[in-house]
Coordinates of C-alpha atoms in Angstrom, one line a residue:
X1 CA 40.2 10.1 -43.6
X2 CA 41.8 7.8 -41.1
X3 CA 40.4 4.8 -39.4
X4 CA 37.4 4.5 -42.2
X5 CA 36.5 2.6 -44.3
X6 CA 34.0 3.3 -47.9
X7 CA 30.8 1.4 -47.9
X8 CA 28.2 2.3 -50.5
X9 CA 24.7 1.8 -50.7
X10 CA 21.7 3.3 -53.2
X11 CA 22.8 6.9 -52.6
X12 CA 26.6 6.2 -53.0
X13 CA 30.0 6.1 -50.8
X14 CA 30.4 7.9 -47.5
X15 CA 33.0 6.9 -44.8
X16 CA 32.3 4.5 -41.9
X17 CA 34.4 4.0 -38.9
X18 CA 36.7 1.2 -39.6
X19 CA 35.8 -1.2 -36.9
X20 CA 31.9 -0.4 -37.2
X21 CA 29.7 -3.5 -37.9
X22 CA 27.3 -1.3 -39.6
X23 CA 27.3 0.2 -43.3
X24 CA 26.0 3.0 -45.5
X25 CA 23.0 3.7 -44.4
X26 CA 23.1 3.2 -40.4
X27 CA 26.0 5.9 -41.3
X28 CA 23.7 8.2 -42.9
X29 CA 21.5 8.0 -40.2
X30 CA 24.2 9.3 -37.7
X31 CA 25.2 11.8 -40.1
X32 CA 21.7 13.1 -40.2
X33 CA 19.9 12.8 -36.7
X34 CA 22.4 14.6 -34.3
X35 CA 18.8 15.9 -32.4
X36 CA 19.0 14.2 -29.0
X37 CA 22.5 11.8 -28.8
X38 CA 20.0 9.5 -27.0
X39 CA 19.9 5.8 -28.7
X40 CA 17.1 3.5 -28.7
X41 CA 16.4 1.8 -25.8
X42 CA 18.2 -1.6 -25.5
X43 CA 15.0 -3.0 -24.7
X44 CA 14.0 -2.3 -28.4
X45 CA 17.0 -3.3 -29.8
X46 CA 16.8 -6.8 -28.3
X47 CA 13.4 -7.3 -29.7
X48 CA 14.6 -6.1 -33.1
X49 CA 17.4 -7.9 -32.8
X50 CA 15.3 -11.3 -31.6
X51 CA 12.7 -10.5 -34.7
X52 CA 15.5 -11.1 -37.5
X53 CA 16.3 -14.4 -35.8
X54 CA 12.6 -15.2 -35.9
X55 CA 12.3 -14.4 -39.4
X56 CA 15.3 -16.0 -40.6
X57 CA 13.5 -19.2 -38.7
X58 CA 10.4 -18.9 -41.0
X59 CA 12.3 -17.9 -43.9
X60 CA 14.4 -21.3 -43.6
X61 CA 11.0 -23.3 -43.3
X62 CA 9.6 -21.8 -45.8
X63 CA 12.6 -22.3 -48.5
X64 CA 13.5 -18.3 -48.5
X65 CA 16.9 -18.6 -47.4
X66 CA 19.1 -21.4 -47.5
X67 CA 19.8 -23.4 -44.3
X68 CA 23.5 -21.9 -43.9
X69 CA 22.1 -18.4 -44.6
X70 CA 19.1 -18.4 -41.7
X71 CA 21.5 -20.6 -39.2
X72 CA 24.8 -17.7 -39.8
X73 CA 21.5 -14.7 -39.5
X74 CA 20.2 -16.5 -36.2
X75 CA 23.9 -17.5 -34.7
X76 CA 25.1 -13.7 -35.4
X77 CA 21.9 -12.4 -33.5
X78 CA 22.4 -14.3 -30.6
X79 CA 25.9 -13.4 -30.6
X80 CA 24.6 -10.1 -30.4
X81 CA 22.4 -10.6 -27.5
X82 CA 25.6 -12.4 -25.5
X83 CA 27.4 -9.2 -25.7
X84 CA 27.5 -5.6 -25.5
X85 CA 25.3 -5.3 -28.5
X86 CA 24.6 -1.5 -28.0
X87 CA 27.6 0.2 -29.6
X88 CA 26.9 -1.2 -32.5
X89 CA 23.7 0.8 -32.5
X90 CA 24.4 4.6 -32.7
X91 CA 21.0 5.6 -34.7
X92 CA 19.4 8.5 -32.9
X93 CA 15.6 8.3 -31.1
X94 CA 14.8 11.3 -33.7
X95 CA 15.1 9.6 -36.9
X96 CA 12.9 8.7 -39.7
X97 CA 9.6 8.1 -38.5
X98 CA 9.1 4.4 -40.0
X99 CA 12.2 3.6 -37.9
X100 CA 13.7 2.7 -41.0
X101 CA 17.4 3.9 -39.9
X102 CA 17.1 1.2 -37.3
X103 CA 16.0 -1.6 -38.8
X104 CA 18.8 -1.1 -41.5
X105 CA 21.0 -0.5 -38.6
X106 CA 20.0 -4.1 -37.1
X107 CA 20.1 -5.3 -40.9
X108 CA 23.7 -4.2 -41.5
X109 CA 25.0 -5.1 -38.6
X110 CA 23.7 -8.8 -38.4
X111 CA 24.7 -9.3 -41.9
X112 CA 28.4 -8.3 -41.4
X113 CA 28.3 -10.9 -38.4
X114 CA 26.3 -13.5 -40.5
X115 CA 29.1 -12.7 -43.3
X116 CA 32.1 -13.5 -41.3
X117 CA 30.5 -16.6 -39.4
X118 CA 29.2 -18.1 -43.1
X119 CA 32.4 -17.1 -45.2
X120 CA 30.3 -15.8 -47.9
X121 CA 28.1 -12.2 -48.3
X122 CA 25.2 -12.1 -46.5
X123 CA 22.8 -9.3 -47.5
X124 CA 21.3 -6.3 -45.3
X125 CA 18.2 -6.2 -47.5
X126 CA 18.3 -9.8 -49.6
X127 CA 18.9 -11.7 -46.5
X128 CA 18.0 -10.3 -43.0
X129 CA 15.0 -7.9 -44.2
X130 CA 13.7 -11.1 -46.2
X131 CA 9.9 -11.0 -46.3
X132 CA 10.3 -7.7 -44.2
X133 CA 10.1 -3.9 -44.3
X134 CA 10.9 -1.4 -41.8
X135 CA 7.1 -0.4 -41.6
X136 CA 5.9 -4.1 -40.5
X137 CA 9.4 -5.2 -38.2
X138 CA 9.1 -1.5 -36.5
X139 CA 5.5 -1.7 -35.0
X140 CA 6.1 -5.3 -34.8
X141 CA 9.2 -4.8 -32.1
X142 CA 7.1 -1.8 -30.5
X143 CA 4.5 -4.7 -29.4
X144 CA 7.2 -6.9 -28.6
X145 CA 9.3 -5.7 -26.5
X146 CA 6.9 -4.0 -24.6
X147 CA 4.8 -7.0 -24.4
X148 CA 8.6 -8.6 -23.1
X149 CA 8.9 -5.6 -21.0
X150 CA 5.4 -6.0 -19.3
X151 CA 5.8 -10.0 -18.5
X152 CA 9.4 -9.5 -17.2
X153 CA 9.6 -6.2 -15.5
X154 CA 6.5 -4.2 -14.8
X155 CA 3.9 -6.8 -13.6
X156 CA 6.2 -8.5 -11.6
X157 CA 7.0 -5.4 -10.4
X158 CA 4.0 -4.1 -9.5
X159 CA 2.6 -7.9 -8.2
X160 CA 5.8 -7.4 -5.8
X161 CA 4.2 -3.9 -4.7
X162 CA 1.0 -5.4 -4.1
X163 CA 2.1 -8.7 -1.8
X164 CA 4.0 -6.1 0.2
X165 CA 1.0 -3.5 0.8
X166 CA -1.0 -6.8 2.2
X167 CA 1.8 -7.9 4.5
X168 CA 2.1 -4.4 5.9
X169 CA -1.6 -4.3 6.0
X170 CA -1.4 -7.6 8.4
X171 CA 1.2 -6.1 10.2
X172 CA -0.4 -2.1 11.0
X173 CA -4.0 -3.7 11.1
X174 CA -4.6 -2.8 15.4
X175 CA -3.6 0.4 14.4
X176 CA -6.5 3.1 14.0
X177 CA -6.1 6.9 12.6
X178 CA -8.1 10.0 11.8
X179 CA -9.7 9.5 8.4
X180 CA -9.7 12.2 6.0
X181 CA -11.2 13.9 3.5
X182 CA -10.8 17.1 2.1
X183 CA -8.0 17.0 3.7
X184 CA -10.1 17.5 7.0
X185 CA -10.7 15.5 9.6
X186 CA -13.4 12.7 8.9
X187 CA -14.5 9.0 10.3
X188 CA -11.6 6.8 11.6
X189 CA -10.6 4.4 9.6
X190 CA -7.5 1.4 10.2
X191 CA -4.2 1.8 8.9
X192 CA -4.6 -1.8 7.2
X193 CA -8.5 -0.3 5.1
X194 CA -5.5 2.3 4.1
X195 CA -3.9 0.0 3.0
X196 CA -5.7 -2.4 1.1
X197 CA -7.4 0.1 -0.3
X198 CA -3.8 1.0 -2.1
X199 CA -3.2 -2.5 -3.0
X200 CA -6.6 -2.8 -4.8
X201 CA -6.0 0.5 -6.8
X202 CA -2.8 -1.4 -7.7
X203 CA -4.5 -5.2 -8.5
X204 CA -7.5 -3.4 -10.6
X205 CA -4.5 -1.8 -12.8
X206 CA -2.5 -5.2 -13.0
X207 CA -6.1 -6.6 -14.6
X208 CA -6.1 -4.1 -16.8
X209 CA -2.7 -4.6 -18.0
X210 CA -3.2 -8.2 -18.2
X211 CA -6.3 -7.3 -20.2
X212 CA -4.3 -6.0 -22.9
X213 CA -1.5 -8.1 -23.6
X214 CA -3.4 -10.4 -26.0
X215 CA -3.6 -7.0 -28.4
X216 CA 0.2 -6.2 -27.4
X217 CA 1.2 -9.9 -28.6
X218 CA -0.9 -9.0 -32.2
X219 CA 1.9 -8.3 -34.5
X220 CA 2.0 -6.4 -37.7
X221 CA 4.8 -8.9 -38.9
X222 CA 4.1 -10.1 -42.5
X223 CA 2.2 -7.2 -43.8
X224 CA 5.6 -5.5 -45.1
X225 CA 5.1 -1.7 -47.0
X226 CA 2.0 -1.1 -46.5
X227 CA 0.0 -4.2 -45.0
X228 CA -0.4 -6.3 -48.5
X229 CA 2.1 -8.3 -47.6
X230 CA 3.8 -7.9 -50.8
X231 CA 7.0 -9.7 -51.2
X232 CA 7.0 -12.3 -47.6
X233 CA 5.5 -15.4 -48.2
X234 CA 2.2 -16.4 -47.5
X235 CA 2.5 -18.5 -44.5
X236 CA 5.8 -15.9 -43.3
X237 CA 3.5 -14.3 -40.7
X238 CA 2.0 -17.9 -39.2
X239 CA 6.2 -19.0 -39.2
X240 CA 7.8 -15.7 -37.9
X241 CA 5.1 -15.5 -34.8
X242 CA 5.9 -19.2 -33.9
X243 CA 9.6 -18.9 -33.7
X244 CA 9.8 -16.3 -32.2
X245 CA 7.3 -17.3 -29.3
X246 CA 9.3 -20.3 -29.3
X247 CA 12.5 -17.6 -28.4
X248 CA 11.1 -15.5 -26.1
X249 CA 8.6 -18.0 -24.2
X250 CA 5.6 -15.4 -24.7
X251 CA 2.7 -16.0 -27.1
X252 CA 3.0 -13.9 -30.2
X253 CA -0.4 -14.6 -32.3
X254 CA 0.0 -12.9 -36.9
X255 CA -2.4 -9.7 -36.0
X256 CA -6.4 -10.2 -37.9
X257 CA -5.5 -7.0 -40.0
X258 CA -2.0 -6.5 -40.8
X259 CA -3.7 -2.7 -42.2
X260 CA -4.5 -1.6 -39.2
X261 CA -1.3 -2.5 -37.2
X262 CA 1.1 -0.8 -39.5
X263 CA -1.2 2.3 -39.8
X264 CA -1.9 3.4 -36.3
X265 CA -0.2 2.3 -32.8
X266 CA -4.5 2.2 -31.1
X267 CA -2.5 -0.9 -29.0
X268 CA 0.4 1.5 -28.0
X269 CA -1.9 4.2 -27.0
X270 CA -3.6 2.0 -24.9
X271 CA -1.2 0.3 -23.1
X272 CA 0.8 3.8 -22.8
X273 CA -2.9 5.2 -21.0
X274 CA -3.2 2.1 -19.0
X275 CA 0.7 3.2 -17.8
X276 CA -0.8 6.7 -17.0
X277 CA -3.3 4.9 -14.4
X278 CA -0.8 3.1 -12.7
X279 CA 1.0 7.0 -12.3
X280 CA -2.0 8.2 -11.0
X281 CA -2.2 5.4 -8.4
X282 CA 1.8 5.9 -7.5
X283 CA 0.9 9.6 -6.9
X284 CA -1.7 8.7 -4.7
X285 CA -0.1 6.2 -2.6
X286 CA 3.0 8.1 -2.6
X287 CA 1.3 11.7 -1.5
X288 CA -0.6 9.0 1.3
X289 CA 2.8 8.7 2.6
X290 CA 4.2 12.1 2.6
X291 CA 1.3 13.2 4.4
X292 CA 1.3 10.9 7.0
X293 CA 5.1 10.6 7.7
X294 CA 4.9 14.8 7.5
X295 CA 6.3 16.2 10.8
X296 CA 8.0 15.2 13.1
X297 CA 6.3 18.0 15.1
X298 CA 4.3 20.1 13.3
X299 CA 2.9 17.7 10.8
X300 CA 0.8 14.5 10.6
X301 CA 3.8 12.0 11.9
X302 CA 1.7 9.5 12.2
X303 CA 3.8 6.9 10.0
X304 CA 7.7 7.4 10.3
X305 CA 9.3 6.1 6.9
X306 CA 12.8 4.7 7.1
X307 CA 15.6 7.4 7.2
X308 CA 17.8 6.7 3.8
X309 CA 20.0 10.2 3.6
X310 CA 20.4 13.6 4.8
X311 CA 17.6 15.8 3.8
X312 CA 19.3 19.3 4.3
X313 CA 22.4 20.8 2.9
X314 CA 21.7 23.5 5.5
X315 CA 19.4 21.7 8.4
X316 CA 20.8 19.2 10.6
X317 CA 18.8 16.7 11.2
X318 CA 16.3 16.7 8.8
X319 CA 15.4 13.5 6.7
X320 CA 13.1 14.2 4.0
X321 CA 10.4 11.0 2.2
X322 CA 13.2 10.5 -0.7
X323 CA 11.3 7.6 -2.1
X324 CA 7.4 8.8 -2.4
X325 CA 9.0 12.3 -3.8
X326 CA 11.1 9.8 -6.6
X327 CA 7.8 8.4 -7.1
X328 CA 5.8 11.0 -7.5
X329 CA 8.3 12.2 -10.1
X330 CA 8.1 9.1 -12.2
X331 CA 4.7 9.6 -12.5
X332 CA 4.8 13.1 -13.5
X333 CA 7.3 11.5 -16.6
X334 CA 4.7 8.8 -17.0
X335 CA 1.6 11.0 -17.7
X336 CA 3.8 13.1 -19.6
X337 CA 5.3 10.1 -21.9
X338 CA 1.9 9.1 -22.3
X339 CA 1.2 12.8 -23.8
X340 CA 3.6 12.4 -26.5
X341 CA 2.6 8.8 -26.8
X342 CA -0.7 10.3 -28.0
X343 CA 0.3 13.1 -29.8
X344 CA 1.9 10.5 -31.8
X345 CA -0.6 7.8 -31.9
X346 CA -2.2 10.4 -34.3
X347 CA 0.3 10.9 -36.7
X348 CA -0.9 7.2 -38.6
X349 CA -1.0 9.1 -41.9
X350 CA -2.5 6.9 -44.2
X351 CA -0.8 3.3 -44.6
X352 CA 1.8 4.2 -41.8
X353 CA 2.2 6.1 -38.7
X354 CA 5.3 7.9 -39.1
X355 CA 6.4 8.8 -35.0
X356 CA 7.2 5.1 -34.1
X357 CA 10.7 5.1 -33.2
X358 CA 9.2 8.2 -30.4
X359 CA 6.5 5.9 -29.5
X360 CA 8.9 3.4 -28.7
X361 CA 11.2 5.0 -26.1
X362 CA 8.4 6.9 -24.7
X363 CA 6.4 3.4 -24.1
X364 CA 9.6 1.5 -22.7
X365 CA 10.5 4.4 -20.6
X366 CA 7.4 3.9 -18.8
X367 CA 7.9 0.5 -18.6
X368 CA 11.3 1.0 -16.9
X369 CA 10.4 3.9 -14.6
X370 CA 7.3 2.3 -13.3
X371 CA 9.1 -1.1 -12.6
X372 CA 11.8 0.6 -10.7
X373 CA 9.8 2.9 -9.0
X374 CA 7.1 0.1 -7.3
X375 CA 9.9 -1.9 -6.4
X376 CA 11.8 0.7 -4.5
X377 CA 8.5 1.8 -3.0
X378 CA 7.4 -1.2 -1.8
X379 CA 10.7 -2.4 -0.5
X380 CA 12.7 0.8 1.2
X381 CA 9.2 2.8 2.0
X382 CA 6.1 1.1 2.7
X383 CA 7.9 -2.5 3.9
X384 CA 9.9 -0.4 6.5
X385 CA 7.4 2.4 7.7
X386 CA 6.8 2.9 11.3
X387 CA 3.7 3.3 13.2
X388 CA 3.6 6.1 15.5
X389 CA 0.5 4.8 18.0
X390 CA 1.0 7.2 20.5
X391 CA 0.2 10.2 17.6
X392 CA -2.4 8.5 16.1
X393 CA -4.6 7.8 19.6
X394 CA -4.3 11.5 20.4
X395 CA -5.6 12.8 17.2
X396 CA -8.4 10.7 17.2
X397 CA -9.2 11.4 20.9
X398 CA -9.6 14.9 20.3
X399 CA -11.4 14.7 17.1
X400 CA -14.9 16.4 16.7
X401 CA -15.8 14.2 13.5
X402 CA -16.4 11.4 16.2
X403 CA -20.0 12.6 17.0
X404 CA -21.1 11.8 13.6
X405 CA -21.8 8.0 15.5
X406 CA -24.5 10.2 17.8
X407 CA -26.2 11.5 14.6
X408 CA -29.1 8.9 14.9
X409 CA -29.6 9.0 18.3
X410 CA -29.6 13.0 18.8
X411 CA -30.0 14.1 15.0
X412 CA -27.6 16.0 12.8
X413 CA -27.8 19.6 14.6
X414 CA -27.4 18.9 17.7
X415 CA -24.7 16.8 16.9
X416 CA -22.8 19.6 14.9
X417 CA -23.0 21.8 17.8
X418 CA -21.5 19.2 20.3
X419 CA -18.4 18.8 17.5
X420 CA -18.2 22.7 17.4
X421 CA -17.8 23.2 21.1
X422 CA -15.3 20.7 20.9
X423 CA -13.4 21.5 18.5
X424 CA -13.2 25.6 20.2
X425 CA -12.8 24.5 23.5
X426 CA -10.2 22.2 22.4
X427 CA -11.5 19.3 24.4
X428 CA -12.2 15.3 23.8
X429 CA -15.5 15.2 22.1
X430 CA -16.8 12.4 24.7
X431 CA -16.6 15.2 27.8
X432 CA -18.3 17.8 25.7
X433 CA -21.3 15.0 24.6
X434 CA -21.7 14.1 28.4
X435 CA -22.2 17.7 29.6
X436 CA -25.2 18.2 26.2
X437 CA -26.6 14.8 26.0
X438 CA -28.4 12.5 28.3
X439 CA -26.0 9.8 27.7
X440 CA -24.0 8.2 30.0
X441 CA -19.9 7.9 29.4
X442 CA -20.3 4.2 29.8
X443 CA -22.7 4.5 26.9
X444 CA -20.9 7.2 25.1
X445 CA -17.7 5.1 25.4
X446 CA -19.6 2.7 23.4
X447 CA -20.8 4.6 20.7
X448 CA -17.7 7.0 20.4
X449 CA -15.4 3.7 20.2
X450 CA -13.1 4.3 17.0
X451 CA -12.6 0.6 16.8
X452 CA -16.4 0.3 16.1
X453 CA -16.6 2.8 13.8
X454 CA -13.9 1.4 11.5
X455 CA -17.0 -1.1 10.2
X456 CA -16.7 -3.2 13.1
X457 CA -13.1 -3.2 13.3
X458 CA -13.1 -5.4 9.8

């Protein structure tokens, strides 16, 4: 064959492409997964790829490697991380459920780099994996880089949303609208209680996140096949977390029971669930502002979100809420990532869970889509919305629900009856309570105020 090369490994010779960094068995891999031609996320790849310089750190410290073999190891990686380090990672999502095509792949392909930079062989498995095995450095880089994802993408992200929210909130805050529930007309409430109320939905999930992350940054590193730690030295899992906080400037902590990390993802499942509340609050907020900006005429319209695009290939005219609908998709993928996500949380058969490398794109998808998505919501739908006051004070002046102020000064029933009659005849509930009360408008003025009813306007 043309433009190969033979590389061999346990199971023999196969051909690789000539100018591939990897070997044997990253080849094997491609050869055998060609499910879904999607790759690992890059996010995961960086963390894998940060982990062997870690490791070869500790393993210099602790006399496992020679100086010149950890500093070519380390130098190759970040060489790796300057550059386009992707194409040399072809392995397949839907591979071997320890993830063990990738770590070879990341093995391989660091030790040809580490190889050329040191003059001399540099082993895949002797050198790089030292004091490793795919089924600690796998659920290892699962925590990391989503613990990397988490402190530079999603909770700035969603901290962005919030500050946002409560700068709109200042801004829309003399602005009163029909309350609803069921769907139905209810008490008033202020745009800004709307408001706030979203960006504490969004602050309670940030906590909750935040909560986690000391579980997240737990690593399985130093526990190797099967959690013994059989063949890393003793003090390997104190060294590798160390350096490689010292690389990534987050706190990685050896995990209490190297058993339990490398036999179940509990910590992925969590975080992924936490992920599926933060979904449920983007549907909400988002189907908050579909509703209101629905119209022009025949809906809501009491908000008018900015106009990004034509919303018709065959209406003129019409502009449709592109960024809630975007959102509301994301969280559709969200809950659904955290399906699988739990599906294979279950799969920890014995000393391994064996669905990691799916665990890992579905938990970094999430990651990704949810970052995205807050950002463009809070910046090109709820930082540019429009109130539409004229809309708003109409709806409410004609609502029935109003009455429900009157309720202790003429009781529930007769009440009802006043919000019926206006509601039929069509009419502003203040004329239909003068003509069936002994109030006075001055006095019914007072109590039908929508200001005071939001709580005393606070």
């Amino acid at each position: 064959m043309s433009n190969t090369r033979i590389e061999r490994d346990s199971m023999g010779e196969l051909h690789v492409p000539e100018q591939a960094l990897y070997g044997a068995q990253t080849q094997r891999a491609v050869d055998n997964f060609p499910i879904s031609h999607q790759r690992m996320p890059a996010q995961f790849i960086r963390a894998l790829i940060l982990a062997k310089a870690a490791a070869a750190k500790a393993n210099v410290e602790l006399k496992q490697l020679s100086e010149s073999q950890g500093k070519a190891i380390v130098d190759a990686a970040q060489g790796l991380l300057e550059g386009d380090y992707m194409q040399h990672f072809p392995v397949d999502i839907f591979q071997t459920g320890s993830g063990t095509s990738s770590n070879m792949n990341a093995n391989e392909v660091i030790a040809t780099l580490a190889s050329r930079l040191l003059g001399e062989p540099v082993n895949p498995n002797d050198h790089v994996n030292c004091g490793q095995s795919s089924n600690d450095i796998i659920p290892t880089t699962i925590h990391v880089s989503a613990a990397l994802g988490l402190h530079e993408q999603l909770l700035p992200a969603l901290v962005h949303l919030v500050q946002v929210i409560e700068r709109k909130a200042v801004q829309v805050h003399p602005f009163i609208k029909t309350g609803r529930t069921h769907l139905m007309d209810a008490m008033p409430v202020r745009m800004s209680q709307v408001l706030e109320g979203w960006a504490q939905q969004l602050k309670a999930n940030i906590g909750h996140l935040q909560d986690l992350l000391p579980s997240l940054q737990s690593l399985a590193q130093g526990g190797t096949a099967v959690g013994t730690g059989i063949n890393a030295h003793p003090q390997f899992a104190a060294g590798f977390s160390r350096q490689l906080s010292n690389l990534t400037q987050v706190q990685f902590t050896p995990g209490k029971n190297l058993f339990a990390l490398i036999g179940s993802q509990d910590t992925a499942v969590a975080v992924s669930g936490q992920f599926k509340a933060i979904a449920v609050t983007l549907m909400k907020i988002a189907n908050d502002l579909r509703w209101m900006n629905s119209g022009p005429l025949a809906g809501l319209g009491e908000i008018e979100l900015e106009g990004l695009q034509p919303g018709s290939s065959i209406m003129p005219g019409k502009v449709n809420p592109v960024i809630p609908e975007a959102t509301a998709m994301v969280a559709a993928q969200v809950i659904g990532n955290d399906t699988t996500i739990t599906v294979a949380g279950q799969s920890g058969n014995f000393e391994l869970n064996v669905m990691l490398p799916i665990i890992a794109q579905n938990l970094l998808s999430s990651i990704e889509l949810l970052a995205n998505s807050s950002r463009l919501l809070a910046d090109k739908a709820i930082a540019s919305f429009k109130v539409n006051e004229p809309k708003l004070k109409e709806a409410l002046s004609r609502n029935p629900i109003l009455v429900t102020a009157l309720n202790p000064i003429i009781g529930y029933q007769k009440a009802a009856e006043i919000a019926k009659t206006a509601y039929k005849q069509g009419r502003p509930v203040i004329d239909v309570a003068l003509e069936h009360t002994d109030l006075s408008r001055s006095q019914l003025e007072i109590l039908l105020d929508p200001e005071k009813l939001t709580a005393g306007g606070v």
